[in-house]
Amino acid sequence: MKTIPLLVISFLVAIIVSAIGIISVQNAAPVSLNFIFFQSIQLPVGVVLAMSLSAGLIGGALLQPLWNISDSQNSRPKFQANPEESDTVQY
């Protein structure tokens, strides 16, 4: 059952890598990224897209265990119900 999600993820990554390849061939002009006061060196569009994709995949892989830890802590009950102090009556 785990093969279907892995297959879908593989297809998505293949499509994204193919799209980056096509876009980088069509747009070979160098670009520079501007963020507030910082400006990067001139890089081709394909390199910028590939680095962005890599950073996103690595960041998601590194942050996923942290999301799992926070989910497991939030799923615990806040208190334990005491059956002796229950409002229900057993017949």
JSON list of C-alpha atoms in Angstrom, two decimals:
[
{"chain": "A", "resi": 1, "resn": "MET", "atom": "CA", "xyz": [0.00, 0.00, 0.00]},
{"chain": "A", "resi": 2, "resn": "LYS", "atom": "CA", "xyz": [2.96, 2.33, 0.44]},
{"chain": "A", "resi": 3, "resn": "THR", "atom": "CA", "xyz": [3.97, 1.98, -3.20]},
{"chain": "A", "resi": 4, "resn": "ILE", "atom": "CA", "xyz": [1.18, 4.18, -4.57]},
{"chain": "A", "resi": 5, "resn": "PRO", "atom": "CA", "xyz": [2.16, 7.35, -2.63]},
{"chain": "A", "resi": 6, "resn": "LEU", "atom": "CA", "xyz": [5.82, 6.78, -3.50]},
{"chain": "A", "resi": 7, "resn": "LEU", "atom": "CA", "xyz": [4.91, 6.37, -7.16]},
{"chain": "A", "resi": 8, "resn": "VAL", "atom": "CA", "xyz": [2.87, 9.59, -7.14]},
{"chain": "A", "resi": 9, "resn": "ILE", "atom": "CA", "xyz": [5.71, 11.49, -5.44]},
{"chain": "A", "resi": 10, "resn": "SER", "atom": "CA", "xyz": [8.17, 10.12, -8.01]},
{"chain": "A", "resi": 11, "resn": "PHE", "atom": "CA", "xyz": [5.95, 11.28, -10.87]},
{"chain": "A", "resi": 12, "resn": "LEU", "atom": "CA", "xyz": [5.56, 14.75, -9.33]},
{"chain": "A", "resi": 13, "resn": "VAL", "atom": "CA", "xyz": [9.32, 15.16, -8.86]},
{"chain": "A", "resi": 14, "resn": "ALA", "atom": "CA", "xyz": [9.94, 13.95, -12.43]},
{"chain": "A", "resi": 15, "resn": "ILE", "atom": "CA", "xyz": [7.40, 16.43, -13.82]},
{"chain": "A", "resi": 16, "resn": "ILE", "atom": "CA", "xyz": [8.89, 19.31, -11.81]},
{"chain": "A", "resi": 17, "resn": "VAL", "atom": "CA", "xyz": [12.45, 18.44, -12.88]},
{"chain": "A", "resi": 18, "resn": "SER", "atom": "CA", "xyz": [11.30, 18.22, -16.51]},
{"chain": "A", "resi": 19, "resn": "ALA", "atom": "CA", "xyz": [9.58, 21.60, -16.24]},
{"chain": "A", "resi": 20, "resn": "ILE", "atom": "CA", "xyz": [12.74, 23.14, -14.78]},
{"chain": "A", "resi": 21, "resn": "GLY", "atom": "CA", "xyz": [14.74, 21.69, -17.68]},
{"chain": "A", "resi": 22, "resn": "ILE", "atom": "CA", "xyz": [12.35, 23.08, -20.29]},
{"chain": "A", "resi": 23, "resn": "ILE", "atom": "CA", "xyz": [12.15, 26.51, -18.64]},
{"chain": "A", "resi": 24, "resn": "SER", "atom": "CA", "xyz": [15.93, 26.74, -18.22]},
{"chain": "A", "resi": 25, "resn": "VAL", "atom": "CA", "xyz": [16.54, 25.92, -21.90]},
{"chain": "A", "resi": 26, "resn": "GLN", "atom": "CA", "xyz": [14.00, 28.52, -23.04]},
{"chain": "A", "resi": 27, "resn": "ASN", "atom": "CA", "xyz": [15.19, 31.21, -20.59]},
{"chain": "A", "resi": 28, "resn": "ALA", "atom": "CA", "xyz": [18.98, 31.12, -20.63]},
{"chain": "A", "resi": 29, "resn": "ALA", "atom": "CA", "xyz": [19.37, 34.77, -19.63]},
{"chain": "A", "resi": 30, "resn": "PRO", "atom": "CA", "xyz": [20.96, 35.29, -16.22]},
{"chain": "A", "resi": 31, "resn": "VAL", "atom": "CA", "xyz": [18.88, 36.79, -13.41]},
{"chain": "A", "resi": 32, "resn": "SER", "atom": "CA", "xyz": [19.71, 38.14, -9.97]},
{"chain": "A", "resi": 33, "resn": "LEU", "atom": "CA", "xyz": [17.52, 37.82, -6.91]},
{"chain": "A", "resi": 34, "resn": "ASN", "atom": "CA", "xyz": [16.71, 40.94, -4.86]},
{"chain": "A", "resi": 35, "resn": "PHE", "atom": "CA", "xyz": [15.56, 40.73, -1.24]},
{"chain": "A", "resi": 36, "resn": "ILE", "atom": "CA", "xyz": [15.28, 43.99, 0.73]},
{"chain": "A", "resi": 37, "resn": "PHE", "atom": "CA", "xyz": [18.91, 45.27, 0.56]},
{"chain": "A", "resi": 38, "resn": "PHE", "atom": "CA", "xyz": [20.55, 42.03, -0.61]},
{"chain": "A", "resi": 39, "resn": "GLN", "atom": "CA", "xyz": [21.23, 41.18, -4.24]},
{"chain": "A", "resi": 40, "resn": "SER", "atom": "CA", "xyz": [22.60, 37.86, -5.50]},
{"chain": "A", "resi": 41, "resn": "ILE", "atom": "CA", "xyz": [25.04, 37.28, -8.32]},
{"chain": "A", "resi": 42, "resn": "GLN", "atom": "CA", "xyz": [23.76, 36.73, -11.85]},
{"chain": "A", "resi": 43, "resn": "LEU", "atom": "CA", "xyz": [22.64, 33.09, -12.29]},
{"chain": "A", "resi": 44, "resn": "PRO", "atom": "CA", "xyz": [20.69, 31.32, -15.05]},
{"chain": "A", "resi": 45, "resn": "VAL", "atom": "CA", "xyz": [16.97, 30.79, -14.37]},
{"chain": "A", "resi": 46, "resn": "GLY", "atom": "CA", "xyz": [17.36, 27.00, -14.36]},
{"chain": "A", "resi": 47, "resn": "VAL", "atom": "CA", "xyz": [20.00, 27.12, -11.62]},
{"chain": "A", "resi": 48, "resn": "VAL", "atom": "CA", "xyz": [17.83, 29.41, -9.48]},
{"chain": "A", "resi": 49, "resn": "LEU", "atom": "CA", "xyz": [14.80, 27.12, -9.93]},
{"chain": "A", "resi": 50, "resn": "ALA", "atom": "CA", "xyz": [16.83, 23.98, -9.20]},
{"chain": "A", "resi": 51, "resn": "MET", "atom": "CA", "xyz": [18.31, 25.49, -6.02]},
{"chain": "A", "resi": 52, "resn": "SER", "atom": "CA", "xyz": [14.87, 26.64, -4.88]},
{"chain": "A", "resi": 53, "resn": "LEU", "atom": "CA", "xyz": [13.39, 23.19, -5.46]},
{"chain": "A", "resi": 54, "resn": "SER", "atom": "CA", "xyz": [16.29, 21.52, -3.66]},
{"chain": "A", "resi": 55, "resn": "ALA", "atom": "CA", "xyz": [16.02, 23.89, -0.70]},
{"chain": "A", "resi": 56, "resn": "GLY", "atom": "CA", "xyz": [12.27, 23.25, -0.46]},
{"chain": "A", "resi": 57, "resn": "LEU", "atom": "CA", "xyz": [12.61, 19.46, -0.60]},
{"chain": "A", "resi": 58, "resn": "ILE", "atom": "CA", "xyz": [15.43, 19.39, 1.94]},
{"chain": "A", "resi": 59, "resn": "GLY", "atom": "CA", "xyz": [13.64, 21.85, 4.23]},
{"chain": "A", "resi": 60, "resn": "GLY", "atom": "CA", "xyz": [10.43, 19.81, 4.09]},
{"chain": "A", "resi": 61, "resn": "ALA", "atom": "CA", "xyz": [12.32, 16.60, 4.82]},
{"chain": "A", "resi": 62, "resn": "LEU", "atom": "CA", "xyz": [14.07, 18.17, 7.80]},
{"chain": "A", "resi": 63, "resn": "LEU", "atom": "CA", "xyz": [10.93, 19.78, 9.24]},
{"chain": "A", "resi": 64, "resn": "GLN", "atom": "CA", "xyz": [8.66, 16.74, 8.86]},
{"chain": "A", "resi": 65, "resn": "PRO", "atom": "CA", "xyz": [9.87, 15.01, 12.06]},
{"chain": "A", "resi": 66, "resn": "LEU", "atom": "CA", "xyz": [9.19, 18.23, 13.98]},
{"chain": "A", "resi": 67, "resn": "TRP", "atom": "CA", "xyz": [5.62, 18.29, 12.66]},
{"chain": "A", "resi": 68, "resn": "ASN", "atom": "CA", "xyz": [5.17, 14.66, 13.73]},
{"chain": "A", "resi": 69, "resn": "ILE", "atom": "CA", "xyz": [6.42, 15.46, 17.24]},
{"chain": "A", "resi": 70, "resn": "SER", "atom": "CA", "xyz": [4.01, 18.38, 17.62]},
{"chain": "A", "resi": 71, "resn": "ASP", "atom": "CA", "xyz": [1.11, 16.28, 16.30]},
{"chain": "A", "resi": 72, "resn": "SER", "atom": "CA", "xyz": [1.78, 13.50, 18.80]},
{"chain": "A", "resi": 73, "resn": "GLN", "atom": "CA", "xyz": [1.90, 15.97, 21.69]},
{"chain": "A", "resi": 74, "resn": "ASN", "atom": "CA", "xyz": [-1.35, 17.65, 20.66]},
{"chain": "A", "resi": 75, "resn": "SER", "atom": "CA", "xyz": [-3.18, 14.35, 20.22]},
{"chain": "A", "resi": 76, "resn": "ARG", "atom": "CA", "xyz": [-2.73, 13.31, 23.85]},
{"chain": "A", "resi": 77, "resn": "PRO", "atom": "CA", "xyz": [-5.73, 13.91, 26.10]},
{"chain": "A", "resi": 78, "resn": "LYS", "atom": "CA", "xyz": [-5.30, 16.89, 28.42]},
{"chain": "A", "resi": 79, "resn": "PHE", "atom": "CA", "xyz": [-6.76, 15.02, 31.39]},
{"chain": "A", "resi": 80, "resn": "GLN", "atom": "CA", "xyz": [-7.68, 11.48, 32.31]},
{"chain": "A", "resi": 81, "resn": "ALA", "atom": "CA", "xyz": [-11.36, 10.90, 32.92]},
{"chain": "A", "resi": 82, "resn": "ASN", "atom": "CA", "xyz": [-12.15, 9.24, 36.23]},
{"chain": "A", "resi": 83, "resn": "PRO", "atom": "CA", "xyz": [-15.02, 6.74, 35.87]},
{"chain": "A", "resi": 84, "resn": "GLU", "atom": "CA", "xyz": [-16.08, 7.27, 39.51]},
{"chain": "A", "resi": 85, "resn": "GLU", "atom": "CA", "xyz": [-16.76, 10.96, 38.92]},
{"chain": "A", "resi": 86, "resn": "SER", "atom": "CA", "xyz": [-18.69, 10.44, 35.73]},
{"chain": "A", "resi": 87, "resn": "ASP", "atom": "CA", "xyz": [-22.10, 12.01, 35.14]},
{"chain": "A", "resi": 88, "resn": "THR", "atom": "CA", "xyz": [-23.39, 8.91, 33.43]},
{"chain": "A", "resi": 89, "resn": "VAL", "atom": "CA", "xyz": [-25.34, 6.27, 35.31]},
{"chain": "A", "resi": 90, "resn": "GLN", "atom": "CA", "xyz": [-24.85, 2.59, 34.55]},
{"chain": "A", "resi": 91, "resn": "TYR", "atom": "CA", "xyz": [-27.99, 0.45, 34.75]}
]
